[in-house]
Tab-separated table of C-alpha atoms in Angstrom:
chain	number	residue	atom	x	y	z
A	1	MET	CA	-28.237	77.019	-55.168
A	2	LYS	CA	-29.857	73.950	-53.679
A	3	SER	CA	-32.170	73.494	-56.514
A	4	LYS	CA	-28.975	73.341	-58.833
A	5	LEU	CA	-27.365	70.617	-56.773
A	6	MET	CA	-30.629	68.294	-56.986
A	7	ARG	CA	-30.626	68.373	-60.871
A	8	PRO	CA	-28.012	65.735	-61.579
A	9	THR	CA	-29.879	63.385	-59.067
A	10	LEU	CA	-33.121	64.001	-60.558
A	11	LEU	CA	-31.485	63.609	-64.178
A	12	ALA	CA	-30.250	60.086	-62.955
A	13	LEU	CA	-33.377	59.140	-61.478
A	14	LEU	CA	-35.214	59.823	-65.023
A	15	VAL	CA	-32.447	57.909	-66.724
A	16	ALA	CA	-33.041	54.933	-64.383
A	17	ALA	CA	-36.833	55.099	-64.620
A	18	GLY	CA	-36.172	54.913	-68.534
A	19	LEU	CA	-33.750	52.266	-68.468
A	20	ALA	CA	-35.648	50.108	-66.107
A	21	GLY	CA	-37.791	49.051	-68.789
A	22	CYS	CA	-35.251	48.355	-71.408
A	23	ALA	CA	-34.472	44.683	-71.933
A	24	THR	CA	-31.301	43.274	-73.242
A	25	THR	CA	-31.091	43.464	-76.877
A	26	PRO	CA	-31.628	39.784	-78.618
A	27	PRO	CA	-29.128	38.185	-81.059
A	28	PRO	CA	-29.801	39.589	-84.620
A	29	ALA	CA	-32.447	37.842	-86.762
A	30	LEU	CA	-30.861	35.803	-89.521
A	31	GLU	CA	-32.288	34.550	-92.588
A	32	LEU	CA	-31.576	30.734	-92.267
A	33	PRO	CA	-32.046	28.088	-94.918
A	34	THR	CA	-34.600	25.607	-95.081
A	35	PRO	CA	-33.390	22.656	-92.987
A	36	GLN	CA	-32.989	19.217	-94.664
A	37	GLY	CA	-32.687	17.214	-91.563
A	38	GLU	CA	-34.596	17.237	-87.949
A	39	THR	CA	-31.268	17.006	-86.085
A	40	ALA	CA	-27.644	16.310	-86.418
A	41	PRO	CA	-26.687	12.726	-86.469
A	42	ALA	CA	-26.728	10.888	-83.196
A	43	GLU	CA	-22.824	9.827	-83.343
A	44	LEU	CA	-21.629	13.799	-83.793
A	45	GLY	CA	-20.467	13.905	-80.036
A	46	GLN	CA	-17.895	11.492	-80.595
A	47	TRP	CA	-17.905	10.664	-84.257
A	48	TRP	CA	-14.469	9.275	-84.474
A	49	GLN	CA	-16.027	6.034	-82.778
A	50	SER	CA	-17.816	5.502	-85.910
A	51	LEU	CA	-14.525	4.803	-87.744
A	52	ASN	CA	-14.257	1.580	-85.421
A	53	ASP	CA	-10.404	2.146	-84.973
A	54	PRO	CA	-9.426	1.827	-81.168
A	55	THR	CA	-5.736	3.176	-82.082
A	56	LEU	CA	-7.655	6.386	-83.362
A	57	ASN	CA	-9.895	6.439	-80.237
A	58	ALA	CA	-6.982	6.241	-78.068
A	59	LEU	CA	-4.991	8.933	-79.895
A	60	ILE	CA	-7.816	11.358	-79.696
A	61	ASP	CA	-8.455	10.671	-76.009
A	62	GLU	CA	-4.847	11.344	-75.236
A	63	ALA	CA	-4.683	14.496	-77.296
A	64	LEU	CA	-7.820	16.007	-75.578
A	65	ALA	CA	-6.250	14.844	-72.186
A	66	HIS	CA	-2.692	16.564	-72.647
A	67	ASN	CA	-3.028	18.886	-75.835
A	68	ALA	CA	-1.625	22.227	-75.035
A	69	ASP	CA	-4.467	24.200	-76.549
A	70	VAL	CA	-6.966	22.175	-74.706
A	71	LEU	CA	-5.163	22.640	-71.323
A	72	ILE	CA	-4.994	26.426	-71.797
A	73	ALA	CA	-8.548	26.459	-72.773
A	74	ILE	CA	-9.441	24.382	-69.594
A	75	GLU	CA	-7.501	27.113	-67.515
A	76	SER	CA	-8.963	29.981	-69.151
A	77	VAL	CA	-12.749	28.491	-67.753
A	78	GLY	CA	-11.146	28.159	-64.319
A	79	GLN	CA	-10.154	31.868	-64.772
A	80	SER	CA	-13.571	32.946	-65.822
A	81	ARG	CA	-15.007	30.795	-63.146
A	82	ALA	CA	-12.888	32.717	-60.432
A	83	THR	CA	-14.112	35.993	-61.962
A	84	LEU	CA	-17.691	35.111	-61.343
A	85	ARG	CA	-16.971	34.149	-57.852
A	86	GLN	CA	-15.338	37.685	-57.227
A	87	ALA	CA	-18.594	39.027	-58.893
A	88	LYS	CA	-20.915	37.138	-56.639
A	89	VAL	CA	-18.756	38.204	-53.552
A	90	ALA	CA	-19.743	41.706	-54.468
A	91	LEU	CA	-23.257	41.371	-53.897
A	92	LEU	CA	-22.361	40.488	-50.058
A	93	PRO	CA	-21.509	42.987	-47.345
A	94	ASP	CA	-17.788	43.490	-47.054
A	95	VAL	CA	-16.681	42.291	-43.367
A	96	ASN	CA	-13.254	43.154	-41.922
A	97	ALA	CA	-11.593	42.600	-38.710
A	98	THR	CA	-9.409	45.696	-37.651
A	99	LEU	CA	-6.702	46.669	-35.138
A	100	ASN	CA	-5.119	49.991	-35.097
A	101	ALA	CA	-2.675	51.443	-32.898
A	102	THR	CA	-1.862	55.154	-32.851
A	103	ARG	CA	0.596	57.384	-30.941
A	104	ARG	CA	-0.089	60.888	-30.816
A	105	ASN	CA	0.669	64.168	-29.151
A	106	PRO	CA	-1.921	66.705	-30.236
A	107	SER	CA	-1.109	70.486	-30.166
A	108	ASP	CA	-1.764	72.698	-27.369
A	109	GLU	CA	-4.650	74.470	-29.731
A	110	THR	CA	-6.578	71.049	-30.457
A	111	SER	CA	-5.770	69.192	-27.018
A	112	GLN	CA	-8.608	69.267	-24.586
A	113	PRO	CA	-8.066	70.209	-20.793
A	114	GLY	CA	-6.269	67.371	-19.177
A	115	GLN	CA	-5.428	65.511	-22.202
A	116	GLY	CA	-2.115	67.045	-23.217
A	117	GLY	CA	0.944	65.112	-23.922
A	118	THR	CA	1.915	62.103	-25.584
A	119	SER	CA	-0.745	59.128	-25.712
A	120	ASN	CA	-1.552	55.733	-27.231
A	121	VAL	CA	-5.144	55.172	-28.841
A	122	PHE	CA	-6.014	51.543	-29.553
A	123	THR	CA	-8.922	50.833	-31.662
A	124	GLY	CA	-9.982	47.187	-32.763
A	125	GLY	CA	-13.384	45.493	-33.979
A	126	PHE	CA	-15.269	44.660	-36.966
A	127	SER	CA	-16.052	47.039	-39.852
A	128	VAL	CA	-19.119	46.184	-42.466
A	129	SER	CA	-19.411	48.087	-45.578
A	130	TYR	CA	-22.291	47.172	-47.908
A	131	GLU	CA	-23.539	48.628	-51.078
A	132	ILE	CA	-27.436	48.671	-51.629
A	133	ASP	CA	-27.857	47.632	-54.955
A	134	LEU	CA	-30.298	49.765	-55.986
A	135	TRP	CA	-30.438	49.988	-59.689
A	136	GLY	CA	-28.929	46.417	-60.523
A	137	ARG	CA	-25.609	47.354	-61.364
A	138	VAL	CA	-23.737	44.883	-59.368
A	139	TRP	CA	-26.233	42.331	-60.413
A	140	LYS	CA	-25.509	43.090	-63.976
A	141	ALA	CA	-21.710	42.734	-63.218
A	142	LYS	CA	-22.593	39.226	-61.930
A	143	ASP	CA	-24.434	38.325	-65.053
A	144	ALA	CA	-21.806	39.710	-67.193
A	145	ALA	CA	-19.092	37.300	-65.494
A	146	LEU	CA	-21.681	34.249	-65.824
A	147	ALA	CA	-21.818	35.213	-69.426
A	148	ASN	CA	-18.275	35.260	-69.948
A	149	LEU	CA	-17.816	31.922	-68.369
A	150	LEU	CA	-20.317	30.350	-70.256
A	151	ALA	CA	-18.434	31.731	-73.554
A	152	SER	CA	-15.168	30.308	-71.995
A	153	GLN	CA	-16.744	26.821	-71.772
A	154	TYR	CA	-17.754	26.960	-75.217
A	155	ALA	CA	-14.463	28.178	-76.268
A	156	ARG	CA	-12.853	25.126	-74.649
A	157	GLU	CA	-15.468	22.965	-76.181
A	158	SER	CA	-14.409	24.406	-79.822
A	159	THR	CA	-10.609	23.818	-79.044
A	160	ARG	CA	-11.301	20.484	-78.129
A	161	SER	CA	-13.484	19.678	-81.366
A	162	ALA	CA	-10.704	21.173	-83.296
A	163	VAL	CA	-8.002	19.130	-81.517
A	164	ALA	CA	-9.907	15.895	-82.252
A	165	ALA	CA	-10.443	16.606	-85.779
A	166	GLN	CA	-6.636	17.678	-86.310
A	167	THR	CA	-5.568	14.571	-84.511
A	168	ALA	CA	-7.601	12.533	-87.057
A	169	ARG	CA	-6.327	14.319	-90.112
A	170	SER	CA	-2.913	14.009	-88.759
A	171	TYR	CA	-3.238	10.449	-88.143
A	172	PHE	CA	-4.800	9.861	-91.741
A	173	ALA	CA	-1.700	11.656	-93.071
A	174	LEU	CA	0.774	9.197	-91.331
A	175	LEU	CA	-1.089	6.093	-92.638
A	176	ALA	CA	-1.329	7.625	-96.020
A	177	LEU	CA	2.631	8.065	-95.768
A	178	ASP	CA	3.001	4.562	-94.440
A	179	ALA	CA	0.856	3.277	-97.367
A	180	GLU	CA	3.036	5.298	-100.105
A	181	GLU	CA	6.498	4.065	-98.391
A	182	ALA	CA	5.233	0.452	-98.435
A	183	LEU	CA	4.200	0.875	-102.130
A	184	LEU	CA	7.414	2.633	-103.096
A	185	THR	CA	9.512	-0.093	-100.944
A	186	GLN	CA	7.674	-2.648	-103.284
A	187	THR	CA	8.261	-0.757	-106.374
A	188	LEU	CA	11.815	-0.378	-105.841
A	189	ALA	CA	12.164	-4.145	-105.415
A	190	THR	CA	10.657	-4.853	-108.721
A	191	ARG	CA	12.706	-2.139	-110.376
A	192	ASP	CA	15.782	-3.873	-108.753
A	193	GLU	CA	14.615	-7.256	-110.387
A	194	ALA	CA	13.852	-5.507	-113.535
A	195	TYR	CA	17.210	-3.717	-113.602
A	196	THR	CA	19.139	-6.913	-112.982
A	197	LEU	CA	17.441	-8.800	-115.527
A	198	GLN	CA	18.445	-5.978	-118.125
A	199	GLN	CA	21.803	-6.368	-117.086
A	200	LYS	CA	21.631	-9.864	-117.769
A	201	ARG	CA	20.264	-9.477	-120.949
A	202	TYR	CA	22.241	-6.526	-122.148
A	203	SER	CA	25.527	-8.712	-120.925
A	204	ALA	CA	24.052	-11.880	-123.076
A	205	GLY	CA	23.474	-9.378	-126.185
A	206	ALA	CA	19.554	-10.097	-126.001
A	207	ALA	CA	18.831	-6.247	-125.086
A	208	GLY	CA	20.474	-3.107	-125.867
A	209	GLU	CA	21.883	-0.286	-124.164
A	210	TYR	CA	18.730	1.748	-124.316
A	211	GLU	CA	16.833	-0.727	-122.383
A	212	LEU	CA	19.348	-1.010	-119.751
A	213	LYS	CA	19.566	2.702	-119.297
A	214	LEU	CA	15.793	2.791	-119.307
A	215	ALA	CA	15.460	0.308	-116.343
A	216	GLU	CA	18.110	2.197	-114.540
A	217	ALA	CA	16.534	5.295	-114.856
A	218	GLU	CA	13.286	4.080	-113.629
A	219	ARG	CA	14.850	2.590	-110.747
A	220	ALA	CA	16.650	5.529	-109.915
A	221	SER	CA	13.217	7.708	-109.570
A	222	VAL	CA	11.724	5.218	-107.192
A	223	ALA	CA	15.052	5.230	-105.194
A	224	ALA	CA	14.651	9.012	-105.059
A	225	ALA	CA	11.195	9.316	-104.220
A	226	LEU	CA	11.451	6.561	-101.143
A	227	PRO	CA	13.705	8.519	-98.738
A	228	GLN	CA	11.650	11.805	-99.304
A	229	THR	CA	8.602	9.928	-98.469
A	230	VAL	CA	10.478	8.321	-95.331
A	231	ALA	CA	11.340	11.721	-94.047
A	232	ALA	CA	7.847	12.955	-94.818
A	233	ARG	CA	6.571	10.224	-92.577
A	234	GLU	CA	8.878	10.668	-89.568
A	235	LYS	CA	8.069	14.573	-90.004
A	236	ALA	CA	4.286	13.669	-89.569
A	237	GLU	CA	4.791	11.193	-86.791
A	238	ALA	CA	6.869	13.830	-84.815
A	239	ALA	CA	3.952	16.770	-85.772
A	240	LEU	CA	1.124	14.248	-84.373
A	241	ALA	CA	3.480	13.572	-81.190
A	242	VAL	CA	3.605	17.106	-80.766
A	243	LEU	CA	-0.263	17.536	-81.214
A	244	LEU	CA	-0.923	14.841	-78.517
A	245	GLY	CA	1.250	16.728	-76.149
A	246	ARG	CA	3.853	14.166	-75.826
A	247	SER	CA	7.292	15.091	-73.797
A	248	PRO	CA	10.237	16.449	-76.106
A	249	LYS	CA	11.996	12.993	-75.163
A	250	ALA	CA	8.703	11.118	-76.532
A	251	VAL	CA	8.761	13.294	-79.620
A	252	ILE	CA	12.305	12.405	-80.513
A	253	GLU	CA	12.070	8.844	-79.563
A	254	GLY	CA	8.664	7.732	-79.234
A	255	HIS	CA	6.557	5.840	-82.006
A	256	VAL	CA	2.706	6.662	-82.814
A	257	ALA	CA	0.728	3.649	-82.981
A	258	ARG	CA	-1.121	2.413	-85.843
A	259	GLY	CA	-4.311	0.843	-86.285
A	260	ASN	CA	-6.448	0.164	-89.201
A	261	GLY	CA	-5.279	1.115	-92.725
A	262	LEU	CA	-6.767	3.746	-94.992
A	263	ALA	CA	-8.793	1.209	-96.969
A	264	VAL	CA	-10.419	-0.192	-93.656
A	265	LEU	CA	-10.962	3.446	-92.335
A	266	ALA	CA	-12.683	4.608	-95.599
A	267	LYS	CA	-15.287	2.048	-95.318
A	268	ALA	CA	-17.089	4.084	-92.354
A	269	PRO	CA	-20.851	4.449	-92.428
A	270	GLU	CA	-22.272	7.501	-94.414
A	271	ILE	CA	-23.624	10.282	-92.606
A	272	PRO	CA	-26.890	12.303	-93.852
A	273	ALA	CA	-25.991	14.711	-96.244
A	274	GLY	CA	-28.294	17.278	-95.393
A	275	LEU	CA	-28.131	20.358	-92.981
A	276	PRO	CA	-29.916	19.663	-89.672
A	277	ALA	CA	-32.276	22.155	-88.126
A	278	ASP	CA	-30.192	22.437	-84.983
A	279	LEU	CA	-26.961	23.573	-86.745
A	280	LEU	CA	-26.377	26.646	-85.028
A	281	THR	CA	-27.344	25.152	-81.555
A	282	ARG	CA	-24.638	22.373	-82.335
A	283	ARG	CA	-21.734	24.537	-83.364
A	284	PRO	CA	-19.654	25.515	-80.090
A	285	ASP	CA	-18.294	28.484	-81.841
A	286	VAL	CA	-21.785	29.776	-82.542
A	287	ARG	CA	-22.910	29.304	-78.853
A	288	GLN	CA	-19.391	31.062	-77.798
A	289	ALA	CA	-20.152	34.161	-79.852
A	290	GLU	CA	-23.750	33.966	-78.479
A	291	ALA	CA	-22.490	34.130	-75.015
A	292	GLN	CA	-19.914	36.747	-75.773
A	293	LEU	CA	-22.782	38.912	-77.357
A	294	ALA	CA	-24.772	38.339	-73.669
A	295	PHE	CA	-21.432	39.244	-71.925
A	296	ALA	CA	-21.401	42.375	-74.074
A	297	ASP	CA	-25.115	43.236	-73.217
A	298	ALA	CA	-24.607	42.819	-69.419
A	299	SER	CA	-21.461	44.874	-69.653
A	300	LEU	CA	-23.319	47.785	-71.244
A	301	ASP	CA	-26.117	47.479	-69.042
A	302	GLU	CA	-23.726	47.779	-65.973
A	303	ALA	CA	-22.100	50.734	-67.427
A	304	LYS	CA	-25.080	52.450	-67.979
A	305	ARG	CA	-26.389	51.889	-64.237
A	306	ARG	CA	-23.200	53.842	-63.093
A	307	TYR	CA	-25.196	57.171	-63.940
A	308	PHE	CA	-27.189	56.158	-60.986
A	309	PRO	CA	-26.330	57.444	-57.201
A	310	SER	CA	-24.885	54.507	-55.215
A	311	LEU	CA	-26.005	53.974	-51.471
A	312	THR	CA	-23.122	52.620	-49.191
A	313	LEU	CA	-24.169	51.611	-45.676
A	314	THR	CA	-20.952	51.252	-43.283
A	315	GLY	CA	-20.652	50.149	-39.808
A	316	PHE	CA	-18.313	49.512	-36.968
A	317	LEU	CA	-18.128	47.609	-33.589
A	318	GLY	CA	-15.326	47.209	-31.455
A	319	GLY	CA	-13.564	49.087	-28.790
A	320	GLU	CA	-11.164	52.333	-28.331
A	321	SER	CA	-8.886	52.631	-25.478
A	322	LEU	CA	-5.731	54.270	-24.540
A	323	GLU	CA	-4.369	50.763	-23.305
A	324	LEU	CA	-4.407	47.672	-25.431
A	325	SER	CA	-5.385	45.488	-22.552
A	326	ASP	CA	-8.504	47.576	-22.089
A	327	LEU	CA	-9.505	47.397	-25.673
A	328	PHE	CA	-12.381	44.963	-25.182
A	329	SER	CA	-13.522	46.059	-21.742
A	330	ALA	CA	-17.000	47.180	-21.350
A	331	PRO	CA	-16.286	51.023	-20.917
A	332	ALA	CA	-14.026	50.695	-24.342
A	333	ARG	CA	-16.724	49.394	-26.447
A	334	THR	CA	-17.809	51.715	-29.362
A	335	TRP	CA	-20.000	51.599	-32.613
A	336	ASN	CA	-21.170	53.621	-35.245
A	337	ILE	CA	-23.443	53.368	-38.531
A	338	ALA	CA	-23.510	55.566	-41.338
A	339	GLY	CA	-24.809	55.898	-44.681
A	340	GLN	CA	-23.575	57.531	-47.908
A	341	LEU	CA	-25.181	58.615	-50.973
A	342	LEU	CA	-22.780	59.274	-53.930
A	343	GLN	CA	-24.174	60.690	-57.240
A	344	PRO	CA	-21.568	61.233	-59.853
A	345	ILE	CA	-21.460	64.840	-61.282
A	346	VAL	CA	-18.070	65.513	-62.759
A	347	GLY	CA	-17.379	61.966	-63.223
A	348	MET	CA	-20.571	61.871	-65.796
A	349	ALA	CA	-18.034	62.307	-68.578
A	350	LYS	CA	-15.996	59.398	-67.679
A	351	ILE	CA	-19.147	57.187	-67.410
A	352	ASP	CA	-20.481	58.692	-71.003
A	353	ALA	CA	-16.752	57.437	-72.254
A	354	GLN	CA	-17.454	53.871	-70.562
A	355	VAL	CA	-20.776	53.523	-71.797
A	356	ASP	CA	-19.774	54.381	-75.407
A	357	SER	CA	-16.850	52.054	-75.049
A	358	ALA	CA	-19.244	49.246	-73.676
A	359	LYS	CA	-21.590	49.990	-76.722
A	360	ALA	CA	-19.236	49.728	-79.281
A	361	SER	CA	-17.962	46.316	-77.623
A	362	ARG	CA	-21.659	45.200	-77.758
A	363	ASN	CA	-22.121	46.062	-81.578
A	364	GLN	CA	-18.788	44.378	-82.439
A	365	ALA	CA	-20.151	41.179	-80.544
A	366	GLU	CA	-23.285	41.537	-82.550
A	367	ILE	CA	-21.347	41.656	-85.784
A	368	SER	CA	-19.120	38.736	-84.921
A	369	TYR	CA	-22.065	36.696	-83.885
A	370	ALA	CA	-23.796	37.038	-87.149
A	371	GLN	CA	-20.210	36.601	-89.033
A	372	THR	CA	-20.101	33.329	-87.051
A	373	ALA	CA	-23.336	32.019	-88.002
A	374	ARG	CA	-22.842	32.539	-91.366
A	375	ALA	CA	-19.558	30.923	-91.534
A	376	ALA	CA	-21.139	27.988	-89.767
A	377	TYR	CA	-23.440	27.411	-92.827
A	378	GLY	CA	-20.615	28.284	-95.129
A	379	ASP	CA	-18.538	25.566	-93.605
A	380	ALA	CA	-21.267	23.018	-93.748
A	381	ARG	CA	-22.097	23.704	-97.343
A	382	SER	CA	-18.548	23.225	-98.220
A	383	ALA	CA	-17.873	20.116	-96.177
A	384	LEU	CA	-20.808	18.682	-97.592
A	385	ALA	CA	-19.793	19.392	-101.564
A	386	THR	CA	-16.344	18.498	-100.623
A	387	HIS	CA	-17.273	15.128	-98.916
A	388	ARG	CA	-19.774	14.032	-102.046
A	389	GLY	CA	-16.952	15.050	-104.365
A	390	ALA	CA	-14.172	12.955	-102.676
A	391	ARG	CA	-16.574	9.884	-102.281
A	392	GLU	CA	-17.294	10.274	-106.054
A	393	ALA	CA	-13.416	10.437	-106.778
A	394	LEU	CA	-12.650	7.631	-104.547
A	395	ILE	CA	-14.938	5.530	-106.705
A	396	ALA	CA	-13.304	6.660	-109.812
A	397	THR	CA	-9.653	6.299	-108.749
A	398	GLU	CA	-10.107	2.826	-107.200
A	399	ALA	CA	-11.600	1.645	-110.487
A	400	ARG	CA	-8.634	3.121	-112.360
A	401	ALA	CA	-6.452	1.615	-109.909
A	402	ASP	CA	-7.767	-1.751	-110.225
A	403	ALA	CA	-7.891	-1.358	-114.046
A	404	GLN	CA	-4.201	-0.187	-114.243
A	405	ASN	CA	-3.081	-3.276	-112.014
A	406	LYS	CA	-4.923	-5.746	-114.674
A	407	VAL	CA	-3.063	-3.490	-117.406
A	408	LYS	CA	0.377	-4.194	-115.870
A	409	GLU	CA	-0.452	-7.931	-115.336
A	410	LEU	CA	-1.212	-7.969	-119.070
A	411	ALA	CA	1.759	-6.164	-120.046
A	412	ASP	CA	3.944	-8.540	-118.403
A	413	LYS	CA	2.602	-11.531	-119.783
A	414	ARG	CA	2.665	-9.863	-123.319
A	415	TYR	CA	6.430	-8.819	-122.713
A	416	LYS	CA	7.357	-12.370	-121.670
A	417	ALA	CA	5.318	-13.699	-124.897
A	418	GLY	CA	7.379	-11.296	-126.868
A	419	VAL	CA	4.573	-9.696	-128.201
A	420	SER	CA	4.959	-6.377	-126.742
A	421	SER	CA	8.175	-4.115	-125.882
A	422	TYR	CA	10.035	-3.683	-122.603
A	423	LEU	CA	8.785	-0.016	-123.055
A	424	ASP	CA	5.445	-1.082	-123.037
A	425	GLN	CA	5.771	-2.884	-120.007
A	426	LEU	CA	7.527	0.104	-118.311
A	427	ASN	CA	4.759	2.474	-119.138
A	428	ALA	CA	2.401	-0.015	-117.595
A	429	GLU	CA	4.314	-0.319	-114.388
A	430	ARG	CA	4.754	3.423	-114.315
A	431	ASP	CA	1.037	4.238	-114.661
A	432	ARG	CA	0.236	1.358	-112.267
A	433	LEU	CA	2.425	3.167	-109.585
A	434	ALA	CA	0.801	6.648	-110.392
A	435	ALA	CA	-2.629	4.953	-110.008
A	436	GLU	CA	-1.974	3.490	-106.682
A	437	ARG	CA	-0.468	6.565	-105.333
A	438	ASP	CA	-3.500	8.379	-106.501
A	439	ARG	CA	-5.550	5.504	-104.538
A	440	VAL	CA	-3.821	6.330	-101.249
A	441	SER	CA	-4.578	10.232	-101.592
A	442	ALA	CA	-8.059	9.816	-102.491
A	443	LEU	CA	-8.689	7.376	-99.672
A	444	GLN	CA	-6.984	10.187	-97.410
A	445	ALA	CA	-8.964	12.895	-98.943
A	446	ARG	CA	-12.164	10.941	-98.465
A	447	LEU	CA	-11.609	10.561	-94.700
A	448	ASN	CA	-10.380	14.240	-94.267
A	449	ALA	CA	-13.728	15.120	-96.013
A	450	LEU	CA	-15.756	12.821	-93.505
A	451	VAL	CA	-13.876	14.824	-90.710
A	452	ASP	CA	-14.546	18.056	-91.927
A	453	VAL	CA	-18.466	17.264	-92.328
A	454	TYR	CA	-18.524	15.999	-88.652
A	455	GLN	CA	-16.825	19.058	-87.590
A	456	ALA	CA	-18.700	21.503	-89.873
A	457	LEU	CA	-21.852	20.006	-88.367
A	458	GLY	CA	-20.921	20.776	-84.886
A	459	GLY	CA	-19.072	17.195	-83.859
A	460	GLY	CA	-16.610	16.517	-81.077
A	461	TRP	CA	-18.508	17.669	-78.248
A	462	SER	CA	-21.926	17.195	-76.553
A	463	LYS	CA	-24.059	19.211	-73.869
A	464	GLU	CA	-23.572	16.316	-71.803
A	465	ALA	CA	-19.807	16.336	-71.933
A	466	LEU	CA	-19.884	20.131	-71.386
A	467	ALA	CA	-21.788	19.522	-68.148
A	468	LYS	CA	-19.424	16.595	-67.138
A	469	ALA	CA	-16.652	18.723	-67.481
A	470	ASP	CA	-17.930	21.357	-65.138
């Protein structure tokens, strides 16, 4: 009978010996492309500084300080840090001060001679409980909490990076709508003049009803587009105010400051077009996935160590008396020391389920890490290609807009000289407006593509900023 009871303990010891030599499984090996640059550009940490717009810098600083997603991520780090402190405390002895009062009346069967009747018993002192971490289970729980804290810190930096990028894109969208509103306002004034002129010419018999109605229709088309642009600009301004974390009153009544225009911002210095060798270490989302994999590894190791017997020491030092006033007197002093070795037997099935669950979580974390790394390179390739296309498209669009402005200028001269018709002049004006609106869109696309490259290369945070924040 005794040998049967020893089997679970011996089995646990054998399992412990086997697991003692097991190391944490490293992240999966990935086939990486050949790097095209030694390191990421130096200005990646605060890439928006390279755009030389103090207003944009101030808006991003405001968003990083007050955006709701950033604040939630900061609180998540605080929560993870508290969990780590709790795990560290588990490594220390548990010491408690106790004071117990009991009123009892033992039965005649259990009472000792001379001890019958009702009596009070007071017990007070200090109790100590300490689990000797023979197999490293408590240490593994601490390691898991530490990895979870690191993951939450990288998650916070990922959020900060995303918020900075979104703030810049929203700012560019607002500037684009400002530019389009100014363009339509100027064009509407020109169309008003043309319509007034055609009215006078029609009244004088120098122009027919066709030219008059054509001028009226062209004016109406711009007049219809302008309020839509104004509404879009106000909507974009409100969305940016929400992103900045401003109050509801400020969202309704406030105004978002403007700095440099799109054309000035688009003159930002170019960045290297290659993939840096340290891309994966630069991306906070990849670092977060790596930390989550380490957390899953440590959690799995902690779960496996539950198979082993646990050794707990307990002790008490204090007093026990029938009167509270005598509790701490010399005759009332008492102490005890005890040890408990607990080996799970029936609970093995529960531990099996916990280990299987932790193993599945670990496998998920490994797959997630590999996918996040793949996505990082996919983002980088896509962003670099988009940036190259946006830069080339901007050059062509600006050339077209400049040429169309010249065409409009020549069409005006030809119309005034009587060489061409009013329809030719109107077509030139219509094409000029379309080309200028395309120029605004191309400038915005160029800046958005620049932001995408900075973000894809892991911009918007730095190791120094990570250490400073903590």
